[in-house]
Short mmCIF file of C-alpha atoms in Angstrom, two decimals:
data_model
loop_
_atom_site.label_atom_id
_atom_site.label_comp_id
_atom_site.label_asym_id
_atom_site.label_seq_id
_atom_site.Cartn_x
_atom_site.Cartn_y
_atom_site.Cartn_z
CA UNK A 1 -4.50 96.60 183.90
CA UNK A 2 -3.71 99.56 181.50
CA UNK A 3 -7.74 99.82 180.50
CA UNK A 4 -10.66 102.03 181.53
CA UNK A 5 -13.25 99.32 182.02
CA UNK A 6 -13.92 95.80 181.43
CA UNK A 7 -17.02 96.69 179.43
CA UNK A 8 -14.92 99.26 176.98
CA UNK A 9 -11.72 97.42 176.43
CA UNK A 10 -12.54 95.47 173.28
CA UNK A 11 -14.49 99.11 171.71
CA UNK A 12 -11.04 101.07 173.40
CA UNK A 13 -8.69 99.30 171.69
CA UNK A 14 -10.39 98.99 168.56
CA UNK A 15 -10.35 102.79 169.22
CA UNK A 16 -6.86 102.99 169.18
CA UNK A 17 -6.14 100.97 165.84
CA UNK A 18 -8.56 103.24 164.12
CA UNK A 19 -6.17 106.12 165.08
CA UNK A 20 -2.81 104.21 164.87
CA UNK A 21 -3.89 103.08 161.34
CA UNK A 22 -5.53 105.36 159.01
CA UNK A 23 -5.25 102.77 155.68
CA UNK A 24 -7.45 100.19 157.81
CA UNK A 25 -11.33 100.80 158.19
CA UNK A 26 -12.52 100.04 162.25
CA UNK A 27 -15.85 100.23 162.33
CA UNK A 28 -15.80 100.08 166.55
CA UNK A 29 -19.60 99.96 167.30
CA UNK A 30 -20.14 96.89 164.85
CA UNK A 31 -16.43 95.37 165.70
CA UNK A 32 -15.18 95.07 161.65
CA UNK A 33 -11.66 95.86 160.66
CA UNK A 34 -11.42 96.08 157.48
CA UNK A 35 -8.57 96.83 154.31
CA UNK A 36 -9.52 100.19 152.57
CA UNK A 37 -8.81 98.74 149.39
CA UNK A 38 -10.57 95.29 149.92
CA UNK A 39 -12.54 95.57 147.01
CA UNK A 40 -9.99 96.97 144.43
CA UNK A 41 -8.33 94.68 141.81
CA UNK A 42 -11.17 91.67 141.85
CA UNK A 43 -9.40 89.36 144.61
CA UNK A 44 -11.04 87.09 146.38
CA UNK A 45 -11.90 88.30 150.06
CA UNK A 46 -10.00 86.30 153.36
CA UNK A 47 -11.81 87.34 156.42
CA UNK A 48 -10.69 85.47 159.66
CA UNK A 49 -12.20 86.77 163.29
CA UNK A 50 -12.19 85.44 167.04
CA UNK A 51 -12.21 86.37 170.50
CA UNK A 52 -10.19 89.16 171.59
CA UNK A 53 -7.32 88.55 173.63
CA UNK A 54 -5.15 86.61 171.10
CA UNK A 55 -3.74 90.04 169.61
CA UNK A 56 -2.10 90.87 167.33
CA UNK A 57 -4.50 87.58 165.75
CA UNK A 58 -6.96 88.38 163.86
CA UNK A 59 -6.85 92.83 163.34
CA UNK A 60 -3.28 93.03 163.10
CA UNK A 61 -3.54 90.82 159.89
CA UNK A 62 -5.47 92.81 157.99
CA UNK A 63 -3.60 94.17 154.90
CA UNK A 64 -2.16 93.71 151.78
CA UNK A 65 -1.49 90.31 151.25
CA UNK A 66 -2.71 89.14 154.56
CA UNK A 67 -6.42 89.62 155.75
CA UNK A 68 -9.24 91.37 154.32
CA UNK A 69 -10.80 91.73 157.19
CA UNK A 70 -11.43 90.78 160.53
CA UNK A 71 -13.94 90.65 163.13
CA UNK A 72 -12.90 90.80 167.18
CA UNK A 73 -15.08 89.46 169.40
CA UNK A 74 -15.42 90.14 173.14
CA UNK A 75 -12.42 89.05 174.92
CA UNK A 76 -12.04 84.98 174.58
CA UNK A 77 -15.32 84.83 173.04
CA UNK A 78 -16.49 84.22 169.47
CA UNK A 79 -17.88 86.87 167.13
CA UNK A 80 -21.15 86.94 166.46
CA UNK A 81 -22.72 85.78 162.76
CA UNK A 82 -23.71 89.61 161.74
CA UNK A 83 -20.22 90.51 162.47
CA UNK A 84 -19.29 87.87 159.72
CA UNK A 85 -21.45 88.29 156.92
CA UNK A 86 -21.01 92.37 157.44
CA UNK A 87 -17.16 91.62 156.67
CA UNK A 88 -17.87 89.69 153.85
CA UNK A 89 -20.15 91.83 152.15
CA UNK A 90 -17.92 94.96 152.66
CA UNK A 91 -14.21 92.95 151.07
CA UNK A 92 -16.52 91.06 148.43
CA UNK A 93 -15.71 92.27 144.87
CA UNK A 94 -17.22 89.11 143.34
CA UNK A 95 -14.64 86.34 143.54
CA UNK A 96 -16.14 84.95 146.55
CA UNK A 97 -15.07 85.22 150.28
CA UNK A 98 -12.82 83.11 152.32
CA UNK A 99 -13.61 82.15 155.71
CA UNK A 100 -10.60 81.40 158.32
CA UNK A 101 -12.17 79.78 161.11
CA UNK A 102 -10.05 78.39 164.54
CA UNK A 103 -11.40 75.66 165.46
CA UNK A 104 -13.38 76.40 168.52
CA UNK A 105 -17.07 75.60 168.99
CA UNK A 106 -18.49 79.12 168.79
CA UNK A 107 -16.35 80.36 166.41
CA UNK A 108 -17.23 76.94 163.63
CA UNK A 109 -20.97 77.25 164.38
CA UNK A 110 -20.75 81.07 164.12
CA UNK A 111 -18.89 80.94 160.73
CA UNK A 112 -21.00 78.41 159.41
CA UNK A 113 -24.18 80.04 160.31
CA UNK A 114 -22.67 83.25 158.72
CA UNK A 115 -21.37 81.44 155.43
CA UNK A 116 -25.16 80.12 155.22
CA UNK A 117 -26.37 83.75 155.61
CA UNK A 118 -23.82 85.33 153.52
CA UNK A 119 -24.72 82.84 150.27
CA UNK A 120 -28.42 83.66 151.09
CA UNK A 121 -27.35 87.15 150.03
CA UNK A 122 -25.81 86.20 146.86
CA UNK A 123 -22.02 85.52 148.07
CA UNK A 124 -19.77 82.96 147.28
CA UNK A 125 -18.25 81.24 150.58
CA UNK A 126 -15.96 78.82 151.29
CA UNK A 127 -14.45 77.95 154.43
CA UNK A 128 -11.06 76.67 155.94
CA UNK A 129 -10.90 75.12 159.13
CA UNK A 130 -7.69 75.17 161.22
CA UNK A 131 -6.88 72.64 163.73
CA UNK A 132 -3.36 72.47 164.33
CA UNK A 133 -3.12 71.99 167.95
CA UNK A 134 -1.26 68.41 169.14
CA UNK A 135 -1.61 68.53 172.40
CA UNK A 136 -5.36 67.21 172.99
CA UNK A 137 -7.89 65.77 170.73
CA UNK A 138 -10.60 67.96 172.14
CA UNK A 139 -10.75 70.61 174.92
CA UNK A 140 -13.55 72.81 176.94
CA UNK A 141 -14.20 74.57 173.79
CA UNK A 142 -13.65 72.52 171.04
CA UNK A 143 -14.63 69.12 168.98
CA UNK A 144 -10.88 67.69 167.67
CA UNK A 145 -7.88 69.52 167.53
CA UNK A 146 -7.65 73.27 168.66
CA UNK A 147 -6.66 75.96 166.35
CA UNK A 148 -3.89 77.65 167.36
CA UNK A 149 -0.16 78.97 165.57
CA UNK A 150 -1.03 77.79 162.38
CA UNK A 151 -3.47 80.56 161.64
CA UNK A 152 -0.81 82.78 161.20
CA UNK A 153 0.44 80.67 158.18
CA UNK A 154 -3.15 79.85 156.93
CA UNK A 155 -3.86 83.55 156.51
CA UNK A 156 -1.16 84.49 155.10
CA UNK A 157 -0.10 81.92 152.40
CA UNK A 158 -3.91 82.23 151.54
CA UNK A 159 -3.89 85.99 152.05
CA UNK A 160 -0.60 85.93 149.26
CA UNK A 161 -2.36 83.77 146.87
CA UNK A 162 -5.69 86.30 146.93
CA UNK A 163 -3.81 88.86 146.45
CA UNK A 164 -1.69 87.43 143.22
CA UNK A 165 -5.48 86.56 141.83
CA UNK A 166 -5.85 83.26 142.42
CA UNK A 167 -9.54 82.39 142.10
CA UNK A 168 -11.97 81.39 145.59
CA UNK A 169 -11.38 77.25 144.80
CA UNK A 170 -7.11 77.94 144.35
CA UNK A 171 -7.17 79.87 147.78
CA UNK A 172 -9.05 77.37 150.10
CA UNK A 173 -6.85 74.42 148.68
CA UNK A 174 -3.56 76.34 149.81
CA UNK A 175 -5.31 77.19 152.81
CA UNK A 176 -6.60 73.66 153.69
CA UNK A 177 -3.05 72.49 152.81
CA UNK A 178 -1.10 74.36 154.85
CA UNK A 179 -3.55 73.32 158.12
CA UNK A 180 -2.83 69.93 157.10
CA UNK A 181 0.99 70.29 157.17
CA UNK A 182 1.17 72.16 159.88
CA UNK A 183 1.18 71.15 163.75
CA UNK A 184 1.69 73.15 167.44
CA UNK A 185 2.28 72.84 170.87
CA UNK A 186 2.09 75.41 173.77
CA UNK A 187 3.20 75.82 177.16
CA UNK A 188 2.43 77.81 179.94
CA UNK A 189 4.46 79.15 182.57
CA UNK A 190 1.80 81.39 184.07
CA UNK A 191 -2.10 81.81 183.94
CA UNK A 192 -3.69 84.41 181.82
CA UNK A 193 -5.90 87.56 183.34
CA UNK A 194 -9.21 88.54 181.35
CA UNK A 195 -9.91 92.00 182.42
CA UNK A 196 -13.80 90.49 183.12
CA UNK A 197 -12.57 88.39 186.16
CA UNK A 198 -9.53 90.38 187.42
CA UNK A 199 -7.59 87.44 188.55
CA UNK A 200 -5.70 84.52 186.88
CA UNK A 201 -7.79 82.13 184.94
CA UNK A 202 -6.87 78.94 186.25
CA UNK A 203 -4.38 77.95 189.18
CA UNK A 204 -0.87 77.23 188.13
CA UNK A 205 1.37 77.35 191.34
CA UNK A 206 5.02 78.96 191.59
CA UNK A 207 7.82 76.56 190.18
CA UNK A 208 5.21 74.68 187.99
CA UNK A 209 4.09 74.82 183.74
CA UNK A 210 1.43 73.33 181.98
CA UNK A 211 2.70 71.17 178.79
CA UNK A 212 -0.15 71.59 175.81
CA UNK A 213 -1.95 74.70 177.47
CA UNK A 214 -4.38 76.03 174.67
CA UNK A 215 -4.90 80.14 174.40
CA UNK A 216 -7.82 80.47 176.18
CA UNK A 217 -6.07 78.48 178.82
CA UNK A 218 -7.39 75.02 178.35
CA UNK A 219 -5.97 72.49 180.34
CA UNK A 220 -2.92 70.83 178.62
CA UNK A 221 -1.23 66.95 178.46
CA UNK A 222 -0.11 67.29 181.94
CA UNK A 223 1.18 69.87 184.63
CA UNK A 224 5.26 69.64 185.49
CA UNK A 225 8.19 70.94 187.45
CA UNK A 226 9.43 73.99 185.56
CA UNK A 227 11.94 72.82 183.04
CA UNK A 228 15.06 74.52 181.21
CA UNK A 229 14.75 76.21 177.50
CA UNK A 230 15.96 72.96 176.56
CA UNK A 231 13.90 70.88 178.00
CA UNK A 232 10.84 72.13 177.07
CA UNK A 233 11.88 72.47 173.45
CA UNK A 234 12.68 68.65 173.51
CA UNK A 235 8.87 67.87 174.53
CA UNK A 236 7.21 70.50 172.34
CA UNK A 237 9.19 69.87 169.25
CA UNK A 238 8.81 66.11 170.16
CA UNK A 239 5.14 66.31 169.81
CA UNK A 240 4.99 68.15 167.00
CA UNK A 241 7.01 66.20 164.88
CA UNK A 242 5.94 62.81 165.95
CA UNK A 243 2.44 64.40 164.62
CA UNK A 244 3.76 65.19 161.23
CA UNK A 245 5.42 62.20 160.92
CA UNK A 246 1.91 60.48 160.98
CA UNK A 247 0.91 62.77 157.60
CA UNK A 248 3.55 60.68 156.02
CA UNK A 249 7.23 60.60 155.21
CA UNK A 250 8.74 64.10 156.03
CA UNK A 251 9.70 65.82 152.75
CA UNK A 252 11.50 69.15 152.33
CA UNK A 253 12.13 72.02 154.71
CA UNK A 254 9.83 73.43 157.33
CA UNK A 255 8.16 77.09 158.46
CA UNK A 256 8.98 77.62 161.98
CA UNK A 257 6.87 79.41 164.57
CA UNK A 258 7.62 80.57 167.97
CA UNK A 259 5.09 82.51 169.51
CA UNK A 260 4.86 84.03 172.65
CA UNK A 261 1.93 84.20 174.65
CA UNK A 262 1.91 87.72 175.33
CA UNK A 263 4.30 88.19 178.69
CA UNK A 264 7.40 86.36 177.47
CA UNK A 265 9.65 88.61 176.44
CA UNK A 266 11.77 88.12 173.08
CA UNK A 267 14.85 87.62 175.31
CA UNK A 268 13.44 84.28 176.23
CA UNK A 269 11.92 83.42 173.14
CA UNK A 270 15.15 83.36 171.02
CA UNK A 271 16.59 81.50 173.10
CA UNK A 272 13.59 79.21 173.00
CA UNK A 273 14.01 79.33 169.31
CA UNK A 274 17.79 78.45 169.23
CA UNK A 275 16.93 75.16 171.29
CA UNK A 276 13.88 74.65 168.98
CA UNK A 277 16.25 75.26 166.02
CA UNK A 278 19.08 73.07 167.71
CA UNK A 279 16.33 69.82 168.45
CA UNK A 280 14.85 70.16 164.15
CA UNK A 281 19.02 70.54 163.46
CA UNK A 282 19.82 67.30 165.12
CA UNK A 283 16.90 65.43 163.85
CA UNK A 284 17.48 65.93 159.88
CA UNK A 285 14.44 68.65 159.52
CA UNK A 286 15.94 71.87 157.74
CA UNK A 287 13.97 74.98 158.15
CA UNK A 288 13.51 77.35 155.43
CA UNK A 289 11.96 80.28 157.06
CA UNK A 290 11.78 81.45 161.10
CA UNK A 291 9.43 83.50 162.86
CA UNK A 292 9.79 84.88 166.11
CA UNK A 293 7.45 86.95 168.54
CA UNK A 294 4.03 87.32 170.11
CA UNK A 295 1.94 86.58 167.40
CA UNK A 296 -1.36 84.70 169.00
CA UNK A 297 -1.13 85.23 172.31
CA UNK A 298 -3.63 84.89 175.44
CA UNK A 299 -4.10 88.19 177.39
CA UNK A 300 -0.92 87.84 179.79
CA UNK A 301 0.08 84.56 179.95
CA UNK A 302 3.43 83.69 179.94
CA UNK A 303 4.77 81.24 177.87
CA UNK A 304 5.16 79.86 174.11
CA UNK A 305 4.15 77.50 171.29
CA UNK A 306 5.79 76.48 168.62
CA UNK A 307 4.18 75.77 165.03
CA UNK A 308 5.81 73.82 162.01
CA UNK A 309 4.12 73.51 158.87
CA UNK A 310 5.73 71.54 156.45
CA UNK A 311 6.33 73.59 153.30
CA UNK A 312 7.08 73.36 149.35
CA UNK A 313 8.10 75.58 147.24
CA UNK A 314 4.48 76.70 146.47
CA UNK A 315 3.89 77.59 150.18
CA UNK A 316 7.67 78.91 150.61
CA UNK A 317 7.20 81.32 147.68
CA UNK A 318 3.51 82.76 149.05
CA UNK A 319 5.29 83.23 152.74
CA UNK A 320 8.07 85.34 151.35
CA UNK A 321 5.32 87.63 149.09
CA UNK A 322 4.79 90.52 150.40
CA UNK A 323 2.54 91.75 153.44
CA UNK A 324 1.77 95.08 154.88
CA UNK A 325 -0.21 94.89 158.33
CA UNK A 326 -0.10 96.41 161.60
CA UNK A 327 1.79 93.39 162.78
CA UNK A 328 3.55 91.26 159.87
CA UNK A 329 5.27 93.22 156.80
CA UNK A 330 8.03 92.64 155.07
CA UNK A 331 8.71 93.05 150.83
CA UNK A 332 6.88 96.04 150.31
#
């Protein structure tokens, strides 16, 4: 691994974004990243955090119209509540904070301890759970669905609205709504490699992919043959569709995700996308916008997801507003 310790390479690379990005604020000893100019203008605050590992999720959202801050925590595991409240009380310019919180066990009772904390100091909180996740109910780390793809488009459609002025209330209901119309499903073709253990995270043999893997590299629906581009587009979009369909009668265009999981390169994920795109084509869904890349990822792990959140023209116009982060800009 490209790192100088296990022990350093959460503080290292928080290190390096410091240098590569003067406009953000890293505080590396108490793991905050944080917009210089949270405060300016009166917006409400969206902080967001998790393990590290899932990069560029949640640092390289930090930024105009995206993130107001962020806080890593050690590799796959959740930040701690200090880290939380810290964030909030440095973006808070008295509109109230947003919390973004993937639905993972320490992360939710983390958050929620911190959004108790953070109101005990005078702040106004509310929090947005994501759970977008079709392919199991609940996992090794979580109650219900796991959050996964879909925080991308939580944070920022609510990371637009904050930044147009929209009050605390305004922000969580776009944020809530766009978890509720959005679903994913992941696949991997190899195990991940925390730099803690040295060695993959779970044994998936040669010639073989897990169908529903979550990021941390939760065990999926069930374990396969490895299948074509096609194929696996045909299952994943499948599932997430059949998912929607049970929010009720499909209505408009959709926001399409395909992530990577950090070793797949983009090669193989447009083509992915072009048999994603081909499968929504032949079954009547149009889609309005496309996204394409590693976006929340698991260490090494090869493989994908794919994320479709069902989108009006409220949602379409706060996607196309624009962002500046280390990882997702466009319109400015």
């Amino acid at each position: 691994m490209l790192i100088n310790s296990p022990q350093t390479v959460v503080a290292d690379a928080l290190r390096g974004m410091a240098a590569a990005h003067p406009e953000l604020d890293v505080d590396v000893e108490r793991r905050i990243v944080v917009r210089r100019d949270a405060r300016d203008g009166g917006r409400v605050g969206v902080v967001s955090g998790g393990g590290s590992g899932h990069e560029p999720l949640h640092a390289g959202f930090v930024g105009h119209g995206m993130l107001s801050a962020a806080c890593p925590g050690e590799v796959f595991t959740s930040p701690v509540p200090d880290q939380m409240v810290r964030a909030a009380a440095a973006v808070d310019s008295g509109q109230g904070v947003l919390f973004v919180v993937k639905n993972y066990t320490g992360d939710v009772l983390n958050f929620e301890m911190a959004a108790e904390l953070a109101e005990e100091d005078g702040l106004r909180i509310e929090r947005v759970l994501v759970d977008d996740d079709v392919a199991v109910t609940d996992s090794l780390f979580t109650a219900g669905r796991r959050g996964t793809g879909a925080t991308l488009f939580v944070e920022k459609i609510a990371g637009a609205a904050a930044e147009e002025g929209a009050p605390l209330e305004r922000v969580a209901a776009l944020a809530r709504q766009v978890d509720e119309c959005s679903r994913s499903f992941g696949v991997a073709l190899s195990a991940c490699t925390t730099p803690a253990k040295g060695s993959p995270t779970f044994d998936l043999p040669d010639g073989e992919l897990e169908l529903g893997i979550g990021i941390h590299g939760e065990p999926g629906r069930e374990r396969r043959p490895m299948m074509s581009a096609r194929e696996i587009a045909e299952v994943a979009v499948g599932a997430v569709l059949e998912e929607l369909a049970r929010i009720g009668p499909a209505d408009g265009p959709v926001l399409a995700l395909v992530n990577g999981m950090g070793a797949t390169p983009l090669l193989e994920l447009y083509g992915f996308h072009a048999e994603v795109a081909r499968v929504l084509a032949e079954r009547g869904v149009p889609v309005a916008r496309a996204l394409v890349g590693n976006y929340v990822t698991s260490l090494d792990m090869a493989g994908c997801s794919v994320t479709l959140c069902r989108a009006d023209e409220e949602l379409l116009r706060l996607w196309d507003a624009p962002v500046r982060t280390a990882a997702l800009r466009w319109g400015l």
